[in-house]
Short mmCIF file of C-alpha atoms in Angstrom, two decimals:
data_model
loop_
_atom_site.label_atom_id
_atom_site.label_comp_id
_atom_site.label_asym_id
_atom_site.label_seq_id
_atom_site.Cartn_x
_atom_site.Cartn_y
_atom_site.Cartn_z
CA UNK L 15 0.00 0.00 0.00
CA UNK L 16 2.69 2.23 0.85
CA UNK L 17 4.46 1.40 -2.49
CA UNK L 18 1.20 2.57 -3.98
CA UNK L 19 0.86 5.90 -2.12
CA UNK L 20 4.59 6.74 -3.23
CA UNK L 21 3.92 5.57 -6.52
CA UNK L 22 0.79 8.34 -6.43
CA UNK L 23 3.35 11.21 -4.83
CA UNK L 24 5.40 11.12 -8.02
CA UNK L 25 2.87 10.39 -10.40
CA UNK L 26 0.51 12.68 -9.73
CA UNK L 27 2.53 16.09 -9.54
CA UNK L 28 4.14 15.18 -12.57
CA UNK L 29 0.93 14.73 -14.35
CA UNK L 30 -0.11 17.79 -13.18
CA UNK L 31 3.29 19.49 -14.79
CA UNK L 32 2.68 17.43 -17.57
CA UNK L 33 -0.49 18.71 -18.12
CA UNK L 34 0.37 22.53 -17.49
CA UNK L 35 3.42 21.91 -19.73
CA UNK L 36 0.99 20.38 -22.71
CA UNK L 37 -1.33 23.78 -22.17
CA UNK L 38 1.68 26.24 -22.18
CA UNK L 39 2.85 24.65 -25.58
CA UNK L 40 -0.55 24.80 -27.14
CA UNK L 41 -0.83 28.33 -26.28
CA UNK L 42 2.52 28.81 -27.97
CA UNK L 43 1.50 27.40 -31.06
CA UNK L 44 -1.98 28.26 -31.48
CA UNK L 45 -0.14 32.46 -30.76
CA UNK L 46 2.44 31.39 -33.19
CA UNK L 47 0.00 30.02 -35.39
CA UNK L 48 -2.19 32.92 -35.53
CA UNK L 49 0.85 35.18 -35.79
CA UNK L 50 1.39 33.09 -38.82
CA UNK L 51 -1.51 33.21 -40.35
CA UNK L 52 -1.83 36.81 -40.08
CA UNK L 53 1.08 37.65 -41.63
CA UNK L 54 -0.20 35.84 -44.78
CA UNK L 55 -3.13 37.67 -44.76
CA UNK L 56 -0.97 41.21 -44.49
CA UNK L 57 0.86 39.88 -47.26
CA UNK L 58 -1.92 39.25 -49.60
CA UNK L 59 -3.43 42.19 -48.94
CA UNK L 60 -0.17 43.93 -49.87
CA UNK L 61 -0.57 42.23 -53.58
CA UNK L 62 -4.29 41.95 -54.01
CA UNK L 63 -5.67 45.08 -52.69
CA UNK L 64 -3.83 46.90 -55.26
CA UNK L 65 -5.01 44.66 -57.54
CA UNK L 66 -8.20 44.45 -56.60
CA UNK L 67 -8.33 48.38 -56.57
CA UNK L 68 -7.06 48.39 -60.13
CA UNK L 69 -10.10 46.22 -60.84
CA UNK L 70 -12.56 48.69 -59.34
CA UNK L 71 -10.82 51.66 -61.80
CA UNK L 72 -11.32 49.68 -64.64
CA UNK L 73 -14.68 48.55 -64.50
CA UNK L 74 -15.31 52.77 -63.47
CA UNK L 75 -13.49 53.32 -66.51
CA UNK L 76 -15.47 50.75 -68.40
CA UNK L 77 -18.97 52.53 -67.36
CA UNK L 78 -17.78 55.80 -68.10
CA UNK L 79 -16.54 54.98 -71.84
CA UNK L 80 -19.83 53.38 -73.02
CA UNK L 81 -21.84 55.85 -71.40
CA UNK L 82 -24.20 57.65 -74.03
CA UNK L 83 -22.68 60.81 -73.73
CA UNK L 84 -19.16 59.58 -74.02
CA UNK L 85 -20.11 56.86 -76.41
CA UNK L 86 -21.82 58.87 -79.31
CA UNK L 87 -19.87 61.53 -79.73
CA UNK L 88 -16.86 58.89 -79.86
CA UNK L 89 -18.40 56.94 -82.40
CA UNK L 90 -20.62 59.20 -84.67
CA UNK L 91 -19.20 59.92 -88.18
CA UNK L 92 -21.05 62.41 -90.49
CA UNK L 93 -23.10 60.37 -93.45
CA UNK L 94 -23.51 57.47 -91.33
CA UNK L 95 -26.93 55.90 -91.82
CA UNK L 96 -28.70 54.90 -87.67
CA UNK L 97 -28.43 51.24 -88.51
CA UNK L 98 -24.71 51.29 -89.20
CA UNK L 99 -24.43 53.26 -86.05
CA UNK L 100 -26.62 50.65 -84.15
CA UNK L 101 -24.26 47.99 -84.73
CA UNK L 102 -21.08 50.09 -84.45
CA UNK L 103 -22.50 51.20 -80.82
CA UNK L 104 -23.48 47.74 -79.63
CA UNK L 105 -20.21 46.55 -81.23
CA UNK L 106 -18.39 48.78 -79.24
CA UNK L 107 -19.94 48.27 -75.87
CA UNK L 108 -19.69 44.16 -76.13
CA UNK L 109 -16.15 44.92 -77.07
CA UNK L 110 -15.31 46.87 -74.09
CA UNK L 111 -17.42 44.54 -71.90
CA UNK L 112 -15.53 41.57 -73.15
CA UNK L 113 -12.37 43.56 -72.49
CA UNK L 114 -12.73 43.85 -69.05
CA UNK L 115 -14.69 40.42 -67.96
CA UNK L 116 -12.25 39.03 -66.14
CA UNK L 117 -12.21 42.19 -63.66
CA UNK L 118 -15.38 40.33 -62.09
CA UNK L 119 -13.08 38.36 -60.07
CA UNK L 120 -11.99 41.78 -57.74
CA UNK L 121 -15.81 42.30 -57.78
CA UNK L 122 -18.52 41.30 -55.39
CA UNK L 123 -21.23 39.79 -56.80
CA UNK L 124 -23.84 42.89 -56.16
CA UNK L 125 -22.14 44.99 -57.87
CA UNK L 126 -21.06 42.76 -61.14
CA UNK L 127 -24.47 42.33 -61.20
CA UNK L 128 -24.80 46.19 -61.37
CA UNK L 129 -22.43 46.84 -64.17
CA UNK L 130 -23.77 43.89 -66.31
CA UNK L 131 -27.05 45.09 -65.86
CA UNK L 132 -26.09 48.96 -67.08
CA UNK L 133 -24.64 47.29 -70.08
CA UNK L 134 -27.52 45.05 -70.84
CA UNK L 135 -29.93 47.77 -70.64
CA UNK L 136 -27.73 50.18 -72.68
CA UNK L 137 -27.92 47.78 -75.30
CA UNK L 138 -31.65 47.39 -74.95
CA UNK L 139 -31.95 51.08 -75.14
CA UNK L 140 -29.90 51.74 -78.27
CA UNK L 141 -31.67 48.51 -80.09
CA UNK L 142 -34.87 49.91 -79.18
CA UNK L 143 -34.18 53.45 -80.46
CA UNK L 144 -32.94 51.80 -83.91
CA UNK L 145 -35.63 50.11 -84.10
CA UNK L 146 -38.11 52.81 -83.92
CA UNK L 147 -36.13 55.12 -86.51
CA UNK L 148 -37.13 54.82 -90.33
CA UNK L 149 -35.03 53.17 -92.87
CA UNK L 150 -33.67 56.23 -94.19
CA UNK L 151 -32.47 57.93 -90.60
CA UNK L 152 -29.15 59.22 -89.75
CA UNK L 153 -26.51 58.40 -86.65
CA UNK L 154 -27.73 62.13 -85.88
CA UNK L 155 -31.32 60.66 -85.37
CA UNK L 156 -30.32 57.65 -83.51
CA UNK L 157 -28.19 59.65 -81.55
CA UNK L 158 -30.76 62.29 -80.56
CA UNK L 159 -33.10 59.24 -79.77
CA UNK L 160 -30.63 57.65 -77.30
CA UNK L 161 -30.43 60.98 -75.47
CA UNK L 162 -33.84 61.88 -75.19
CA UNK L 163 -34.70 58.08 -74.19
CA UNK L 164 -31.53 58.22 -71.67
CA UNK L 165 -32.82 61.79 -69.92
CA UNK L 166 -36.56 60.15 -69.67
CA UNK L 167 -35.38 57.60 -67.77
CA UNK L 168 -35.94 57.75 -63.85
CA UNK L 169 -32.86 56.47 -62.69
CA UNK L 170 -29.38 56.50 -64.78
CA UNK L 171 -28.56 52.60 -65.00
CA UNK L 172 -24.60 53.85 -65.81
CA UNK L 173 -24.91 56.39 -62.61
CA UNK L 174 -25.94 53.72 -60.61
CA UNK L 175 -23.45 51.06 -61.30
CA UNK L 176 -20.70 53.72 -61.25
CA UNK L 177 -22.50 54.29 -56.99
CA UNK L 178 -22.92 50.77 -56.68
CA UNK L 179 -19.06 50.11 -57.76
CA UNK L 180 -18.28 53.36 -55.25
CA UNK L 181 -19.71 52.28 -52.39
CA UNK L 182 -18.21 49.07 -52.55
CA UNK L 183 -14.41 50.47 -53.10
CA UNK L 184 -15.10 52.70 -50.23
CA UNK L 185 -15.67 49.55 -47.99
CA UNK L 186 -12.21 48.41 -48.75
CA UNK L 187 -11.02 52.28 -46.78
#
């Protein structure tokens, strides 16, 4: 019994150290662990966020350029007829759509969602002004159509992208 009881007086303390030793440790690494993984996360957001706010410029950019009233002017040669001018607008805005697809990545999905949308209804716009010209109109006509259809709208679909894009860039600050 006694052999027992000694047995227990050794046993038992270092178990307890044991123990204490095995939390200490853990602490370490878990500390060192997060220390870890934060520095990653500093370190990608060294690369990406400049990258990411690159993205957001861009896809600004983008909405700005195939706005109507940088668009037109842009695009509209004298002589034209409205149908060429149709397809050389819609032509144009796919093309600079395309161009900058990939930038969806840096985007969230709200506000892709904004920007596709302002160029899908841009498109609808100008294909709906052709289509209500005569055979016979001009790029002027078109062109006057767009703008009158653009200022009777309630809410600029461009203007609100461009805010919807904004507002997300100025989470990032």
């Amino acid at each position: 019994m006694e052999i027992v009881y000694d047995l227990l007086k050794i046993t038992l303390p270092s178990g307890i150290v044991l123990y204490a030793v095995y939390l200490v440790v853990r602490a370490f690494l878990n500390k060192q662990l997060d220390e870890y993984k934060f520095s990653i996360s500093q370190k990608n957001q060294e690369i990406i966020l400049p990258v990411r706010l690159q993205a957001y410029e861009r896809i600004c950019l983008l909405l700005e350029r195939v706005s109507p009233g940088n668009i037109i002017p842009r695009l509209n040669e004298n002589g034209m007829s409205a149908k060429q001018f149709q397809a050389d607008l819609i032509i144009e805005i796919r093309n600079e759509f395309n161009h900058n697809l990939a930038q969806q990545v840096y985007l969230s999905e709200d506000a892709w969602a904004y920007v596709s949308g302002a160029i899908e209804q841009l498109i609808s716009m100008i294909n709906e002004s052709g289509n209500q010209l005569s055979e016979g109109a001009t790029s002027l006509d078109l062109a006057r159509l767009i703008f009158e259809k653009s200022m009777r709208q309630e809410s600029d679909v461009i203007k609100n992208a461009l805010s919807a894009v904004k507002k997300e860039i100025q989470q990032l600050f």
